[in-house]
CSV table of C-alpha atoms in Angstrom, one decimal:
chain,number,residue,atom,x,y,z
A,589,MET,CA,-23.1,191.0,189.6
A,590,ALA,CA,-21.7,191.8,186.4
A,591,SER,CA,-21.3,188.3,185.7
A,592,LEU,CA,-24.9,187.5,186.4
A,593,TRP,CA,-26.1,190.2,184.2
A,594,SER,CA,-23.9,189.0,181.4
A,595,TYR,CA,-25.4,185.5,181.8
A,596,LEU,CA,-29.0,186.7,181.6
A,597,ARG,CA,-28.2,188.8,178.6
A,598,ARG,CA,-26.8,185.7,176.9
A,599,GLY,CA,-24.9,187.8,174.4
A,600,GLY,CA,-22.9,190.5,176.4
A,601,ALA,CA,-19.0,190.6,176.6
A,602,SER,CA,-17.5,187.3,177.6
A,603,GLU,CA,-15.1,188.8,180.0
A,604,GLN,CA,-15.8,191.7,182.5
A,605,LYS,CA,-13.9,193.3,185.2
A,606,PHE,CA,-15.3,194.6,188.3
A,607,ASP,CA,-14.2,196.0,191.6
A,608,THR,CA,-14.5,193.9,194.8
A,609,VAL,CA,-15.0,195.2,198.3
A,610,GLY,CA,-11.4,195.0,198.9
A,611,GLY,CA,-10.5,197.2,196.1
A,612,MET,CA,-9.0,194.4,194.1
A,613,SER,CA,-10.2,193.3,190.7
A,614,SER,CA,-11.8,190.0,189.9
A,615,TYR,CA,-12.5,188.6,186.5
A,616,ALA,CA,-15.4,186.7,185.4
A,617,THR,CA,-15.2,184.9,182.0
A,618,GLU,CA,-18.1,183.3,180.4
A,619,LEU,CA,-17.3,180.4,178.1
A,620,THR,CA,-19.5,180.6,174.8
A,621,ARG,CA,-19.5,178.9,171.6
A,622,ARG,CA,-17.4,181.8,170.2
A,623,ARG,CA,-14.8,181.7,173.0
A,624,PRO,CA,-15.0,178.1,174.3
A,625,THR,CA,-11.6,177.9,176.2
A,626,ALA,CA,-10.1,179.5,179.2
A,627,PRO,CA,-6.8,178.7,181.1
A,628,LEU,CA,-7.1,177.5,184.7
A,629,THR,CA,-3.5,177.7,185.5
A,630,ALA,CA,-0.7,180.3,184.7
A,631,PRO,CA,2.9,180.8,185.5
A,632,GLY,CA,3.0,181.5,189.3
A,633,ALA,CA,-0.4,180.4,189.8
A,634,ASP,CA,-0.3,176.7,188.9
A,635,THR,CA,-0.9,175.4,192.4
A,636,GLY,CA,-3.6,175.5,195.2
A,637,THR,CA,-7.2,174.6,194.7
A,638,LEU,CA,-9.6,174.7,191.8
A,639,ARG,CA,-13.1,174.9,192.9
A,640,ILE,CA,-16.1,173.8,190.9
A,641,ASP,CA,-19.5,175.4,191.9
A,642,LEU,CA,-23.0,174.3,190.8
A,643,SER,CA,-26.0,176.6,191.2
A,644,TRP,CA,-29.3,176.7,189.6
A,645,ARG,CA,-32.8,178.6,189.7
A,646,MET,CA,-35.9,177.0,188.6
A,647,ARG,CA,-37.6,179.4,186.2
A,648,SER,CA,-41.2,180.6,186.8
A,649,SER,CA,-44.0,180.1,184.3
A,650,THR,CA,-43.4,183.8,183.0
A,651,ASP,CA,-39.5,182.9,182.5
A,652,LEU,CA,-40.6,179.8,180.6
A,653,GLY,CA,-42.7,181.9,178.3
A,654,GLY,CA,-40.0,184.3,177.6
A,655,GLY,CA,-41.6,187.1,179.7
A,656,GLY,CA,-38.9,186.9,182.4
A,657,ARG,CA,-36.1,188.4,180.4
A,658,ARG,CA,-38.4,191.2,179.3
A,659,PHE,CA,-39.4,191.7,183.0
A,660,ALA,CA,-35.6,192.0,183.8
A,661,TRP,CA,-35.0,194.8,181.3
A,662,ARG,CA,-37.8,196.8,182.7
A,663,HIS,CA,-36.9,196.1,186.4
A,664,PRO,CA,-33.2,195.3,186.3
A,665,LEU,CA,-32.7,195.5,190.1
A,666,GLU,CA,-35.1,192.4,190.5
A,667,ILE,CA,-32.5,190.1,189.1
A,668,PHE,CA,-30.4,190.6,192.3
A,669,LYS,CA,-33.0,189.4,194.6
A,670,PRO,CA,-32.2,185.9,196.2
A,671,ALA,CA,-33.0,183.1,193.9
A,672,GLU,CA,-36.4,181.5,194.3
A,673,ILE,CA,-38.2,178.5,193.0
A,674,LEU,CA,-41.4,179.9,191.4
A,675,GLY,CA,-44.5,178.8,189.5
A,676,HIS,CA,-43.9,175.1,189.8
A,677,SER,CA,-45.4,172.0,191.3
A,678,GLN,CA,-43.8,170.2,194.1
A,679,GLY,CA,-42.6,167.5,191.8
A,680,VAL,CA,-40.7,170.1,189.8
A,681,ALA,CA,-39.4,172.2,192.7
A,682,THR,CA,-37.8,169.3,194.1
A,683,ILE,CA,-35.6,168.6,191.1
A,684,ASP,CA,-32.1,167.5,192.2
A,685,PHE,CA,-29.2,168.5,190.0
A,686,ASP,CA,-26.0,167.0,190.8
A,687,LEU,CA,-22.3,167.9,190.1
A,688,ALA,CA,-19.7,165.3,189.1
A,689,VAL,CA,-16.4,164.9,187.6
A,690,MET,CA,-14.9,161.9,185.6
A,691,TYR,CA,-11.3,161.7,185.8
A,692,GLU,CA,-8.4,160.0,184.0
A,693,LEU,CA,-5.0,160.1,185.6
A,694,THR,CA,-1.7,159.9,183.8
A,695,ASP,CA,-1.1,156.4,185.3
A,696,GLY,CA,-4.1,155.2,183.5
A,697,SER,CA,-6.5,155.1,186.4
A,698,LYS,CA,-10.0,156.3,185.8
A,699,GLY,CA,-13.2,156.9,187.9
A,700,VAL,CA,-15.8,159.4,188.9
A,701,VAL,CA,-16.4,161.6,191.8
A,702,GLN,CA,-20.1,162.0,192.5
A,703,SER,CA,-22.6,161.7,195.4
A,704,VAL,CA,-24.3,158.7,193.8
A,705,GLY,CA,-22.7,155.7,195.3
A,706,GLY,CA,-20.9,157.8,197.9
A,707,LEU,CA,-17.9,158.3,195.6
A,708,LEU,CA,-16.8,161.5,197.1
A,709,GLY,CA,-13.1,161.3,196.1
A,710,ASP,CA,-10.0,162.5,198.0
A,711,PHE,CA,-8.2,165.8,197.8
A,712,ASN,CA,-4.7,164.7,199.2
A,713,ASP,CA,-4.6,161.4,197.6
A,714,PRO,CA,-5.7,160.0,194.0
A,715,PRO,CA,-7.8,161.2,192.4
A,716,TYR,CA,-7.0,164.6,194.1
A,717,VAL,CA,-10.6,165.6,193.3
A,718,LYS,CA,-13.2,165.8,196.2
A,719,LEU,CA,-16.9,166.5,196.4
A,720,SER,CA,-18.1,168.5,199.4
A,721,GLY,CA,-21.8,168.8,199.9
A,722,ASP,CA,-25.0,167.7,198.3
A,723,ASP,CA,-27.0,170.6,197.6
A,724,ARG,CA,-30.7,169.6,196.6
A,725,PHE,CA,-32.3,173.0,196.2
A,726,GLY,CA,-29.7,175.1,194.2
A,727,THR,CA,-28.5,177.4,196.7
A,728,ALA,CA,-25.2,179.2,196.0
A,729,SER,CA,-23.4,177.8,199.0
A,730,GLY,CA,-24.2,174.1,198.8
A,731,GLU,CA,-22.3,172.0,196.4
A,732,GLN,CA,-18.8,172.2,195.4
A,733,ILE,CA,-16.0,170.0,194.0
A,734,TYR,CA,-12.3,170.9,195.0
A,735,VAL,CA,-9.4,169.9,192.6
A,736,ASN,CA,-5.8,169.8,194.1
A,737,LEU,CA,-3.8,171.7,191.6
A,738,ASP,CA,-0.5,170.8,193.4
A,739,HIS,CA,-1.0,167.4,191.6
A,740,LYS,CA,-2.0,169.0,188.3
A,741,ASP,CA,0.6,167.0,186.4
A,742,GLU,CA,-1.0,163.7,187.3
A,743,PHE,CA,-4.3,164.7,185.7
A,744,LYS,CA,-4.6,163.5,182.0
A,745,ARG,CA,-8.2,164.8,181.7
A,746,LEU,CA,-11.2,166.0,183.9
A,747,LEU,CA,-14.8,166.1,182.6
A,748,VAL,CA,-17.2,168.3,184.6
A,749,PHE,CA,-20.8,167.3,184.2
A,750,VAL,CA,-24.3,167.8,185.8
A,751,TYR,CA,-26.8,165.1,186.1
A,752,ILE,CA,-30.3,164.8,187.5
A,753,TYR,CA,-30.5,162.2,190.2
A,754,ASP,CA,-34.3,162.6,191.0
A,755,GLY,CA,-37.2,164.1,189.4
A,756,SER,CA,-38.3,164.7,185.8
A,757,GLU,CA,-36.0,166.0,183.0
A,758,ALA,CA,-35.8,169.7,183.8
A,759,PHE,CA,-32.7,171.2,182.2
A,760,ALA,CA,-35.0,173.3,180.0
A,761,ARG,CA,-37.0,174.7,183.1
A,762,ALA,CA,-33.9,176.0,185.0
A,763,ASP,CA,-31.0,178.5,184.6
A,764,VAL,CA,-28.0,176.2,185.7
A,765,VAL,CA,-24.5,177.7,186.0
A,766,VAL,CA,-21.3,175.8,186.6
A,767,THR,CA,-18.5,178.2,187.9
A,768,LEU,CA,-14.8,177.2,187.9
A,769,VAL,CA,-12.8,179.3,190.3
A,770,ALA,CA,-9.1,179.2,189.7
A,771,ALA,CA,-6.3,179.3,192.4
A,772,ASP,CA,-5.9,183.1,191.3
A,773,GLY,CA,-9.5,184.0,191.9
A,774,LYS,CA,-10.6,184.1,188.4
A,775,ASN,CA,-14.2,182.9,187.8
A,776,ILE,CA,-15.1,180.9,184.7
A,777,GLU,CA,-18.7,180.3,184.2
A,778,VAL,CA,-20.5,177.9,181.8
A,779,GLY,CA,-24.4,178.4,181.5
A,780,LEU,CA,-26.1,175.2,180.5
A,781,THR,CA,-28.2,176.9,177.6
A,782,ASP,CA,-30.2,175.3,174.9
A,783,ALA,CA,-31.3,172.5,176.8
A,784,VAL,CA,-32.5,169.3,174.9
A,785,PRO,CA,-35.8,168.0,175.9
A,786,GLN,CA,-35.8,165.0,178.1
A,787,ALA,CA,-32.2,165.3,178.7
A,788,ARG,CA,-31.1,163.7,182.1
A,789,ALA,CA,-27.4,164.8,181.9
A,790,CYS,CA,-25.0,167.3,180.4
A,791,ALA,CA,-21.2,167.2,179.9
A,792,VAL,CA,-20.3,170.9,181.0
A,793,ALA,CA,-16.5,171.4,180.7
A,794,LEU,CA,-13.4,169.3,179.6
A,795,ILE,CA,-10.2,170.1,181.5
A,796,GLU,CA,-7.0,169.1,179.8
A,797,HIS,CA,-3.3,170.2,179.5
A,798,HIS,CA,-2.5,172.6,176.5
A,799,LYS,CA,0.9,174.2,176.2
A,800,GLY,CA,1.9,173.8,179.8
A,801,GLN,CA,-1.4,174.9,181.2
A,802,LEU,CA,-4.6,173.3,182.4
A,803,VAL,CA,-7.3,174.6,180.1
A,804,ALA,CA,-11.1,174.4,180.4
A,805,ARG,CA,-13.2,174.0,177.3
A,806,ARG,CA,-16.8,174.4,177.1
A,807,GLU,CA,-18.6,171.3,176.1
A,808,VAL,CA,-22.5,171.6,177.1
A,809,LYS,CA,-23.5,168.5,175.4
A,810,TYR,CA,-26.7,166.9,176.7
A,811,VAL,CA,-27.6,163.2,176.8
A,812,LEU,CA,-30.8,161.4,177.4
A,813,GLY,CA,-29.3,158.7,179.6
A,814,PHE,CA,-27.1,158.9,182.6
A,815,GLN,CA,-23.2,158.8,183.3
A,816,SER,CA,-22.7,155.8,181.3
A,817,GLU,CA,-23.9,157.7,178.2
A,818,ILE,CA,-21.6,160.5,178.9
A,819,ASP,CA,-18.7,157.9,179.3
A,820,ARG,CA,-19.4,156.5,176.0
A,821,LEU,CA,-19.7,159.9,174.5
A,822,TYR,CA,-16.0,160.8,175.5
A,823,GLY,CA,-14.5,157.2,175.4
A,824,TRP,CA,-13.7,156.9,179.2
A,825,GLY,CA,-14.3,153.0,179.0
A,826,MET,CA,-15.6,152.4,182.5
A,827,SER,CA,-18.2,150.0,183.7
A,828,TRP,CA,-21.4,151.4,185.2
A,829,GLY,CA,-24.1,150.0,187.6
A,830,ARG,CA,-27.0,151.4,189.5
A,831,GLY,CA,-26.3,153.4,192.5
A,832,THR,CA,-28.1,155.4,195.0
A,833,LYS,CA,-27.1,158.5,197.3
A,834,PRO,CA,-26.2,157.9,201.0
A,835,SER,CA,-29.2,158.7,203.1
A,836,ARG,CA,-29.2,161.9,205.0
A,837,THR,CA,-29.3,161.7,208.8
């Protein structure tokens, strides 16, 4: 909850410590322009699984007008109610944000893990990145990507990004948060703030090696196009074609 509060304030401390039910301590770090990087691994905590979560909440008409934040200050307990889609037409409420990762391995192989095209990746074999779930409503439990840190030395770079598969441009109409959950339980959050009108995709975080550790760097760079435009922005050099999601049964 402390992390959510920090996100809504948009100006609070970038790292907060709070007690969990088990009595242990967890850390939530928000990557900001002033503090854009955070390590994902450390000595003794450089194996296991990195989980990447995507969640979002469509804003109400009051939120879009700026009244939502004032309301939160007057009624702070309201922000801890379950997220709802409020004040939008059906076309906006069905916006489909998707989580994805572009990868480049040390052997030179490149690719993308995403639901479009059924490119779900693999956890135990290259690229050691696996998409699980395709949440089309922004719930907290729906969409994750898992990265196998046992093979961390085989990663050259990973780029986490979010794109809109279906619906109108809506980054500016939603509170979108990507959370990196490190193997030691530390949460690193990136809020997709200052959205560009008509943006269809956003590069969220770049993960690379630095001084023996995997480090995440905040990007939050919007593009008007899709994956191919993010590719060009970061020089991945892949060929792209049109794709669709596998149908749900």
